[in-house]
PDB file of C-alpha atoms and ligand atoms in Angstrom:
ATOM      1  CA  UNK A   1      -8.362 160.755  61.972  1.00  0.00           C
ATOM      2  CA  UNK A   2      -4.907 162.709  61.864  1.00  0.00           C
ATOM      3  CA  UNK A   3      -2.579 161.365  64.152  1.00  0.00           C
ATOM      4  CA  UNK A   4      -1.344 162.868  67.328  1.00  0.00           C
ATOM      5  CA  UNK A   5       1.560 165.440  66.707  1.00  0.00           C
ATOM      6  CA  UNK A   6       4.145 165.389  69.559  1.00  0.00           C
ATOM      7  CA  UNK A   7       6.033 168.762  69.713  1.00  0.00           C
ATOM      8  CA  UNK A   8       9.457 167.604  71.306  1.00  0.00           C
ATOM      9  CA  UNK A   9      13.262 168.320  71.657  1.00  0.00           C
ATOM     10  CA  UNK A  10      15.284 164.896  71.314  1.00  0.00           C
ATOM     11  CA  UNK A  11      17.203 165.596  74.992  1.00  0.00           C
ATOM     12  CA  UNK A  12      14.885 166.815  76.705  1.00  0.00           C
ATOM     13  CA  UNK A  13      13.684 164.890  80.073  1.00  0.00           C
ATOM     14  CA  UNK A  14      10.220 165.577  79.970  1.00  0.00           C
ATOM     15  CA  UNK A  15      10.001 165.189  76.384  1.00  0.00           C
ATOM     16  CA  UNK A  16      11.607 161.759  76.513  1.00  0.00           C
ATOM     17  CA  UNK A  17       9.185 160.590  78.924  1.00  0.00           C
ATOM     18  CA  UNK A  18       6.397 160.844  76.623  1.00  0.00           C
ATOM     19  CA  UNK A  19       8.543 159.366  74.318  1.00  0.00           C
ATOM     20  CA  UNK A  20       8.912 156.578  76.194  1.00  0.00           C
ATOM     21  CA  UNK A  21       5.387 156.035  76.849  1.00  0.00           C
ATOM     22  CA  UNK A  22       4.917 156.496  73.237  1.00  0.00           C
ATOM     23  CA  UNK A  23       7.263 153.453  72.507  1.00  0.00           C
ATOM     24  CA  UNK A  24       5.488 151.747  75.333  1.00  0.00           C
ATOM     25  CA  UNK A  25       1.981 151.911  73.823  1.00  0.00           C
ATOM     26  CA  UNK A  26       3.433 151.705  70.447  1.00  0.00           C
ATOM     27  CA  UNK A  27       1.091 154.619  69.563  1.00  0.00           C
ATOM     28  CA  UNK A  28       0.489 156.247  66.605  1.00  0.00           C
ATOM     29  CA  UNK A  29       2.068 159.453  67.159  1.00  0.00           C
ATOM     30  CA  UNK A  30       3.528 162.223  64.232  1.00  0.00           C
ATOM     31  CA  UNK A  31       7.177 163.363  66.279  1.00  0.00           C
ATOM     32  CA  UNK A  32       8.401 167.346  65.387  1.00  0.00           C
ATOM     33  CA  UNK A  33      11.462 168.441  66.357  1.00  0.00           C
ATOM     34  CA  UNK A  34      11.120 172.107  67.997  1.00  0.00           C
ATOM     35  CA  UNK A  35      14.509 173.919  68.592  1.00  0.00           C
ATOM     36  CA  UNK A  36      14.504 175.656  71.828  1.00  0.00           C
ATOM     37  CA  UNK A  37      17.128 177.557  72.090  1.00  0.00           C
ATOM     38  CA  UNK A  38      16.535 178.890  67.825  1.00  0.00           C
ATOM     39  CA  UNK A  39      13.322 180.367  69.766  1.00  0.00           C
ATOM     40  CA  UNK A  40      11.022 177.883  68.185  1.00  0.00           C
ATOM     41  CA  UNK A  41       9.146 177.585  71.660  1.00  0.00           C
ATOM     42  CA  UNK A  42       8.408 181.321  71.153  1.00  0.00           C
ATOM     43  CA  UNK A  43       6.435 181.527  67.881  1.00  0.00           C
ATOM     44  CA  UNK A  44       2.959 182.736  67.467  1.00  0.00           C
ATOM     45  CA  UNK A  45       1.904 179.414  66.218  1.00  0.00           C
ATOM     46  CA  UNK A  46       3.573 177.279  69.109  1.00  0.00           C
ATOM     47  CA  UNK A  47       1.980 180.133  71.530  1.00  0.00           C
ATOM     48  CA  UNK A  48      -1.176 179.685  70.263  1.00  0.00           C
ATOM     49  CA  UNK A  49      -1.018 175.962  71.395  1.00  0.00           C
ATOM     50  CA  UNK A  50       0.576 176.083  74.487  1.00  0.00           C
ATOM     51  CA  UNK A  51       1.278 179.502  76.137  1.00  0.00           C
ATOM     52  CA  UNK A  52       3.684 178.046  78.806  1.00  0.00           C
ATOM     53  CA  UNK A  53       5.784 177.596  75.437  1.00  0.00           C
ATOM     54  CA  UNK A  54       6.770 174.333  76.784  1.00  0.00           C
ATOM     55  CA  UNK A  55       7.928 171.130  75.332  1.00  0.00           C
ATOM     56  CA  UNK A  56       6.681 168.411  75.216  1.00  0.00           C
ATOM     57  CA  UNK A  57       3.219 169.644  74.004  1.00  0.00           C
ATOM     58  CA  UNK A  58       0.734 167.772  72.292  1.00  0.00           C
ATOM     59  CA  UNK A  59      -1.760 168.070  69.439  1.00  0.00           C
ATOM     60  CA  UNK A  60      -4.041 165.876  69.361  1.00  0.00           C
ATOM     61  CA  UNK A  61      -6.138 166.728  66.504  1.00  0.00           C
ATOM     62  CA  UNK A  62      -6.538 169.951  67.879  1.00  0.00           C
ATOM     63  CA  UNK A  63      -6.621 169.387  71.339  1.00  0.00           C
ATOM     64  CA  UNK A  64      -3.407 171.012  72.476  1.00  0.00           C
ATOM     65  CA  UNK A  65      -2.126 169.688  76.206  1.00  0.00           C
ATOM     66  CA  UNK A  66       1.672 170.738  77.637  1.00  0.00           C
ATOM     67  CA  UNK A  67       3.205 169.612  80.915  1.00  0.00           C
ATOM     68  CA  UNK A  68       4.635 166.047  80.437  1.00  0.00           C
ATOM     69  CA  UNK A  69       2.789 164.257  83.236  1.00  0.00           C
ATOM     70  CA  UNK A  70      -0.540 165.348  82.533  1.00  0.00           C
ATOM     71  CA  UNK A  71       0.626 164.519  78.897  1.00  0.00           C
ATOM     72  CA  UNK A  72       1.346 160.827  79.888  1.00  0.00           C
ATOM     73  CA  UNK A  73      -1.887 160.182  81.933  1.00  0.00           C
ATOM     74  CA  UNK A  74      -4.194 161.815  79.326  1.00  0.00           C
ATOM     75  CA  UNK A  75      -2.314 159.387  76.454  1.00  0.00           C
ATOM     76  CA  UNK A  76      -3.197 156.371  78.770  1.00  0.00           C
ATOM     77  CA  UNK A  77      -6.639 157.536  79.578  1.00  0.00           C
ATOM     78  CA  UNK A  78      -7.618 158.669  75.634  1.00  0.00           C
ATOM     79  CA  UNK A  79      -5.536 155.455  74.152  1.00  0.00           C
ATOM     80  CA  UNK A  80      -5.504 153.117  76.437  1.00  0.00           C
ATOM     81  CA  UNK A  81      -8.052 153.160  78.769  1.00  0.00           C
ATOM     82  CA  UNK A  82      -7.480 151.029  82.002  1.00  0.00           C
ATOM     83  CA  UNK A  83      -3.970 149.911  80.733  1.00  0.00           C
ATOM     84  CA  UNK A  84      -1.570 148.934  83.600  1.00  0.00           C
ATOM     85  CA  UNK A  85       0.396 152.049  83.290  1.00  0.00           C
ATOM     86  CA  UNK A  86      -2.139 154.224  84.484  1.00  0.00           C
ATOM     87  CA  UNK A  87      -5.037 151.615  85.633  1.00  0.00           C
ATOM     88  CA  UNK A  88      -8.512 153.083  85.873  1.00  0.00           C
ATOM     89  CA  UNK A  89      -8.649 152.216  89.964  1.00  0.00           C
ATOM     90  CA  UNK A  90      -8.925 155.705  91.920  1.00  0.00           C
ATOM     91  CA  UNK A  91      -6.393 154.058  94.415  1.00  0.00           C
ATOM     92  CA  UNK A  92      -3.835 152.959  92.145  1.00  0.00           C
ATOM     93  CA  UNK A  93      -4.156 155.937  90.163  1.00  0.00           C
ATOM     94  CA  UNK A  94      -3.939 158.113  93.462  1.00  0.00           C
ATOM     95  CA  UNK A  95      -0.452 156.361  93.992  1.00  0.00           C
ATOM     96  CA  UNK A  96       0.912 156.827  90.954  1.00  0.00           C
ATOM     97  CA  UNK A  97      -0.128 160.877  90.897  1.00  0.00           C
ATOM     98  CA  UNK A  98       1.641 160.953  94.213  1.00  0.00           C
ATOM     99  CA  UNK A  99       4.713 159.894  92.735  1.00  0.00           C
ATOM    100  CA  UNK A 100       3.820 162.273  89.294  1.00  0.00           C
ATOM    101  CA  UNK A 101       3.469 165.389  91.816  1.00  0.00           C
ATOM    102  CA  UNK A 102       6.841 164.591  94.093  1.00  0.00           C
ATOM    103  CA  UNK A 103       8.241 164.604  90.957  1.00  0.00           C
ATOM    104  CA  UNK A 104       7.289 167.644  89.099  1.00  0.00           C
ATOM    105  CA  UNK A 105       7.295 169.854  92.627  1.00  0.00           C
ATOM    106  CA  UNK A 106      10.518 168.160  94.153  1.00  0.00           C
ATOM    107  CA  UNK A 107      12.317 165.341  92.511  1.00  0.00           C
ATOM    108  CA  UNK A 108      13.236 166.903  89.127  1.00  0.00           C
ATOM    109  CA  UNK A 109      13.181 170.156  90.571  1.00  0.00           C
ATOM    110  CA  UNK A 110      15.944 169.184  93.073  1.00  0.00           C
ATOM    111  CA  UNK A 111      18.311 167.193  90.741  1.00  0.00           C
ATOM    112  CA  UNK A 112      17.984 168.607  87.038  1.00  0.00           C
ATOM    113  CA  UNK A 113      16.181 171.933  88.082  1.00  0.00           C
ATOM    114  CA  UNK A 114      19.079 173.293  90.499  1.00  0.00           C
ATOM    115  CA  UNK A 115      22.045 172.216  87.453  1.00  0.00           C
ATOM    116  CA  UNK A 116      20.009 174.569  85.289  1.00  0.00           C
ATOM    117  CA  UNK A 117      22.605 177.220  85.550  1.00  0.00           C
ATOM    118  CA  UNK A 118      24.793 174.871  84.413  1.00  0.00           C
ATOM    119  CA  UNK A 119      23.194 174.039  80.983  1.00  0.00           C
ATOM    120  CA  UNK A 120      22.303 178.070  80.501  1.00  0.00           C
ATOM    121  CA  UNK A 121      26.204 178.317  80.714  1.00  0.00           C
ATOM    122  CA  UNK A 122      25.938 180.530  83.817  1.00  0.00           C
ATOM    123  CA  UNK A 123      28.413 178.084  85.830  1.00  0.00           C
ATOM    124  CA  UNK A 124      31.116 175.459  84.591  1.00  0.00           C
ATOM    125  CA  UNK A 125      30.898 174.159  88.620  1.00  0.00           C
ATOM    126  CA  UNK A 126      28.441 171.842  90.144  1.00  0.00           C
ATOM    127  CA  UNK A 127      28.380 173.969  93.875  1.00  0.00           C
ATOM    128  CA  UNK A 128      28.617 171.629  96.825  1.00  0.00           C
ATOM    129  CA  UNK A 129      24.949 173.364  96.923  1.00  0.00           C
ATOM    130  CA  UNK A 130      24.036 171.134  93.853  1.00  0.00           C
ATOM    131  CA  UNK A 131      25.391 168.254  95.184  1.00  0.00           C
ATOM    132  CA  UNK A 132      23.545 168.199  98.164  1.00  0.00           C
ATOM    133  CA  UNK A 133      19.889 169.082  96.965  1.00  0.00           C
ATOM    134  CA  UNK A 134      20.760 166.613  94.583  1.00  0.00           C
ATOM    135  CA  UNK A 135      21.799 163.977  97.068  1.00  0.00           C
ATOM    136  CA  UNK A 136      18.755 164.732  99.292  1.00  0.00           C
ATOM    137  CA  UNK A 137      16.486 164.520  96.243  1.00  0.00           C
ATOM    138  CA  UNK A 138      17.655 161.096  95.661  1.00  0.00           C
ATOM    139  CA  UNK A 139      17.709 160.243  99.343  1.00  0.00           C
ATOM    140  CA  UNK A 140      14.102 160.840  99.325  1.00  0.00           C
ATOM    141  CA  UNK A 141      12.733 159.294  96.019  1.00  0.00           C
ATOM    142  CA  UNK A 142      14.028 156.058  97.344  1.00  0.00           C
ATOM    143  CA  UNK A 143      11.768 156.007  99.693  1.00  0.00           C
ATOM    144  CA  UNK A 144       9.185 155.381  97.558  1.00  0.00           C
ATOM    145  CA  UNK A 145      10.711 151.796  96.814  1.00  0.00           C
ATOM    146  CA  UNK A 146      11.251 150.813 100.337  1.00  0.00           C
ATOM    147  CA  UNK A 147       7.939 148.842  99.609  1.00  0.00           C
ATOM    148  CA  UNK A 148       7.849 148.409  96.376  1.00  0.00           C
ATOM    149  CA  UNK A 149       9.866 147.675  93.208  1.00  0.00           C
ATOM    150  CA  UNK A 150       8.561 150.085  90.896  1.00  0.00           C
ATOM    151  CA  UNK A 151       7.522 153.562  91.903  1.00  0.00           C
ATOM    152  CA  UNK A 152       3.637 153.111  92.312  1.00  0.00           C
ATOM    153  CA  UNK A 153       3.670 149.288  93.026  1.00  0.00           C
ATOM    154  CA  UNK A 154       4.400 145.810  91.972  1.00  0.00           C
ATOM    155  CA  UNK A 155       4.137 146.928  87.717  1.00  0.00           C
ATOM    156  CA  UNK A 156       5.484 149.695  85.979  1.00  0.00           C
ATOM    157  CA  UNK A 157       3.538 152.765  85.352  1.00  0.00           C
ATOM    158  CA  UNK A 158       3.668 155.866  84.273  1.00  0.00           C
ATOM    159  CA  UNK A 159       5.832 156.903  87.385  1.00  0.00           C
ATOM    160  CA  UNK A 160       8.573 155.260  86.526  1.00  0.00           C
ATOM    161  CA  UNK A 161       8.588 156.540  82.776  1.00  0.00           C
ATOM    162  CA  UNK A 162       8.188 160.291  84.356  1.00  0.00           C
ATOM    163  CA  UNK A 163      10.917 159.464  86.213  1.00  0.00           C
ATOM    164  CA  UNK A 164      13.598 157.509  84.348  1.00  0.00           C
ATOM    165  CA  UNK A 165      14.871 160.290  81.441  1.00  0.00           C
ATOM    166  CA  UNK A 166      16.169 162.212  85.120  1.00  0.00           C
ATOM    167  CA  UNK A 167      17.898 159.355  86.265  1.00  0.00           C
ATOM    168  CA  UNK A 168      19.432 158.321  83.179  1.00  0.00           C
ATOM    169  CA  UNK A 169      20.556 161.792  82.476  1.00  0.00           C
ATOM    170  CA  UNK A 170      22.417 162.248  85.844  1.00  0.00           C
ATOM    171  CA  UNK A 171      23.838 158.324  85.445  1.00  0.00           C
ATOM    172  CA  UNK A 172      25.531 159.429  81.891  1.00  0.00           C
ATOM    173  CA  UNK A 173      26.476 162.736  83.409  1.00  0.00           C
ATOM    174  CA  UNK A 174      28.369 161.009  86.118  1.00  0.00           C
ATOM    175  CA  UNK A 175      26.222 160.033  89.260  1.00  0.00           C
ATOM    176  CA  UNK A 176      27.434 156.764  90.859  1.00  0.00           C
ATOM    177  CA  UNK A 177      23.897 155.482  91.662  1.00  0.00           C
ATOM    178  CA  UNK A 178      25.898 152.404  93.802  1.00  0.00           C
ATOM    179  CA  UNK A 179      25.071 155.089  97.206  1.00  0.00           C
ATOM    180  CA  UNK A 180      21.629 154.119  96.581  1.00  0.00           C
ATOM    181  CA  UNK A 181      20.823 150.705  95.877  1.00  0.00           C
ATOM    182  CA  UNK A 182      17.281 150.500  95.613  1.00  0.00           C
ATOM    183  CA  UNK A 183      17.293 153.135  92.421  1.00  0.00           C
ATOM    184  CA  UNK A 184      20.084 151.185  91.007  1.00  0.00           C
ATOM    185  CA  UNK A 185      18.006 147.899  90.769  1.00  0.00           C
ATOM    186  CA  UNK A 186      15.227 150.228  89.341  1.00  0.00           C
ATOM    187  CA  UNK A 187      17.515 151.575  87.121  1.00  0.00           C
ATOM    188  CA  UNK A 188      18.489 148.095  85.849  1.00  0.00           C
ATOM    189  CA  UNK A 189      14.761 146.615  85.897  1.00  0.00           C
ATOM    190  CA  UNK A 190      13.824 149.568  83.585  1.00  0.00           C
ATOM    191  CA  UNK A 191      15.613 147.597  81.059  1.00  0.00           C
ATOM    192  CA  UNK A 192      12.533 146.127  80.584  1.00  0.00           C
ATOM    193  CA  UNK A 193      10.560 148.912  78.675  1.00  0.00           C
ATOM    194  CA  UNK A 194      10.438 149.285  75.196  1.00  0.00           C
ATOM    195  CA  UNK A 195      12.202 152.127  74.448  1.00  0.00           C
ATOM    196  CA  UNK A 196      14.906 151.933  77.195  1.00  0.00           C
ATOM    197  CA  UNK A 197      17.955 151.446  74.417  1.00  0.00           C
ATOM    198  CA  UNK A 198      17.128 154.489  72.807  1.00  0.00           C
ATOM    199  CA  UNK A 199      16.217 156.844  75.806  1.00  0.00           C
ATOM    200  CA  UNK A 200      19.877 155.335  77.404  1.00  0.00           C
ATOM    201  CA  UNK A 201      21.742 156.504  74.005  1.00  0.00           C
ATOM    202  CA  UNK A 202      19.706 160.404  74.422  1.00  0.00           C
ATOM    203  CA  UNK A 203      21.083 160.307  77.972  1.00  0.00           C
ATOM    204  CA  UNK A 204      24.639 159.095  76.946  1.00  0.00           C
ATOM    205  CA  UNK A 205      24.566 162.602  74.740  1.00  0.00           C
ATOM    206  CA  UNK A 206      23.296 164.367  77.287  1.00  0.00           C
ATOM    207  CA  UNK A 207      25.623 163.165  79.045  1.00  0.00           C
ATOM    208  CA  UNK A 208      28.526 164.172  77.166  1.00  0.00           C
ATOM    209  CA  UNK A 209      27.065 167.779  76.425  1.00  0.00           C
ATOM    210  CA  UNK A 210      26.795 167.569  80.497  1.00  0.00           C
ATOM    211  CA  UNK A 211      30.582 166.776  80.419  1.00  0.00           C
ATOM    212  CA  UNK A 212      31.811 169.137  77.837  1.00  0.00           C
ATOM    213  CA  UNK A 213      30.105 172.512  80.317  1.00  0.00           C
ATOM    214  CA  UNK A 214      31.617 171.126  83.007  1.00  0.00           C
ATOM    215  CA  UNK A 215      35.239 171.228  84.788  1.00  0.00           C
ATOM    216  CA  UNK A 216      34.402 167.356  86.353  1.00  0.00           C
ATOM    217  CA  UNK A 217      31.149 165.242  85.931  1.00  0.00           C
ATOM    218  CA  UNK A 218      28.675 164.830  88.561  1.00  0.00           C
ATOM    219  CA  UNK A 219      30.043 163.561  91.570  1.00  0.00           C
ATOM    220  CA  UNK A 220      27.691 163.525  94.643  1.00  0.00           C
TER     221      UNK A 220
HETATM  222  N1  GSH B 301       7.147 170.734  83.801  1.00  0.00           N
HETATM  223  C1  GSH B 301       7.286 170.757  82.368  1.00  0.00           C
HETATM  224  C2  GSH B 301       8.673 171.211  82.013  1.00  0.00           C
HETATM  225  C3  GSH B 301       8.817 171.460  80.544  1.00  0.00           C
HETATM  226  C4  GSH B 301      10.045 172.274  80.209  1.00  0.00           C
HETATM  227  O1  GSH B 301      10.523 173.087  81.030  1.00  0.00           O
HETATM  228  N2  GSH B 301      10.561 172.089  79.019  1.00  0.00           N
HETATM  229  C5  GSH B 301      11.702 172.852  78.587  1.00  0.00           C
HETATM  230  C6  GSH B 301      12.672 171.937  77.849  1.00  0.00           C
HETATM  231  S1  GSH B 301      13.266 170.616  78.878  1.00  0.00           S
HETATM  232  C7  GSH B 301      11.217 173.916  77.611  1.00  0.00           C
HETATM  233  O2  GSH B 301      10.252 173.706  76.903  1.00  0.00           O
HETATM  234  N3  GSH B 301      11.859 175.093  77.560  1.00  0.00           N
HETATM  235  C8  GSH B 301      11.570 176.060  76.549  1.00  0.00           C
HETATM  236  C9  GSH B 301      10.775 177.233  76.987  1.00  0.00           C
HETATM  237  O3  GSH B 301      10.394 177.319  78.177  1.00  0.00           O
HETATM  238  O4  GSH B 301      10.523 178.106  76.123  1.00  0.00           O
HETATM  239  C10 GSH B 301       7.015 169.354  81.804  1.00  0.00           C
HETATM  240  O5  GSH B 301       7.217 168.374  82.534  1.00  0.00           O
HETATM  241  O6  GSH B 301       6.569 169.243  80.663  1.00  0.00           O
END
């Protein structure tokens, strides 16, 4: 059987969730760089796979699947069926999709989403607008470890993967995460996953690419 091919851009968020999922599993998985902004997204062949033209997007000997999250659980399911990441328990799997949808429809799109302008080069300012989504966006994600230490419970699962590349990002790009404690021992317990050295030195350069389009770093 021909591997899986993971279409992927190294600094991506998304992408580097899959990536660390990837590490996690230690799965067998063929990795192909696809430059974004050279159009490579764009292409007939890439269209043919995935007509969102998104990355990350997998092939898995000809099954083609974008969106990172679905991405994640699928690898789990296919690979690893019943693993602790994405246990095969309807309840514990319904908790951990409630943290995969708050993240796709709010979290990322609150934090990353609205400094968007920002990477297109639109704006060298992050707007006290920014700050604030941003600050509420955070406000609110901790609430899903008032009760917990990970994001979906007592183990880590794909949540936190979906989850971490964001953080990371803003943390190199300048967010004090000390005004909310609960992420920052999250942050610090993610040390724990397999690919967390690598995935903190993508977010250190996305960091400093964060820096260099700015006129000051991300201070909430
Ligand atoms: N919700 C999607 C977001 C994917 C996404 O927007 N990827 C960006 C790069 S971070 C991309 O592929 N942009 C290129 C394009 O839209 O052509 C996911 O989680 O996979």
């Amino acid at each position: 059987m021909m591997p899986i091919t993971l279409y992927y851009a190294p600094m991506s968020p998304p992408a580097r969730a899959v990536i660390l999922l990837i590490k996690e599993l230690e799965l067998n998985v063929e990795l192909k760089v696809v430059d974004v902004r050279a159009g490579e997204t764009r292409t007939e062949e890439f269209l043919r796979m995935n007509p969102e033209h998104t990355i990350p997007t997998v092939d898995d000997n000809g099954f083609y699947l974008g969106e990172s999250r679905a991405i994640l659980t699928y690898l789990v399911d296919r690979y690893h069926p019943g693993h602790e990441l994405y246990p095969n328990i309807p309840k514990e799997k319904a908790l951990i999709n409630r943290v995969l949808h708050h993240d796709l429809c709010e979290f990322y799109t609150n934090t990353l989403g609205v400094l968007a302008p920002i990477s297109r080069g639109l704006t060298t300012a992050v707007s006290e607008e920014m700050k604030t989504s941003i600050a509420n966006a955070l406000s609110n994600l901790e609430l899903f470890l008032v009760r917990n230490d990970w994001f979906a419970g007592e183990k880590v699962t794909v949540a936190d993967l979906s989850i971490l590349p964001t953080i990371a990002s803003m943390v190199h790009s300048g967010l004090d995460l000390s005004q909310f404690p609960r992420l920052g021992t999250w942050y610090d317990n993610c040390k724990v996953l397999k690919g967390y050295q690598d995935e903190q030195t993508i977010a250190r350069q996305f960091g400093d690419l964060f820096r260099s389009m700015v006129t000051e770093g991300l201070h909430l």
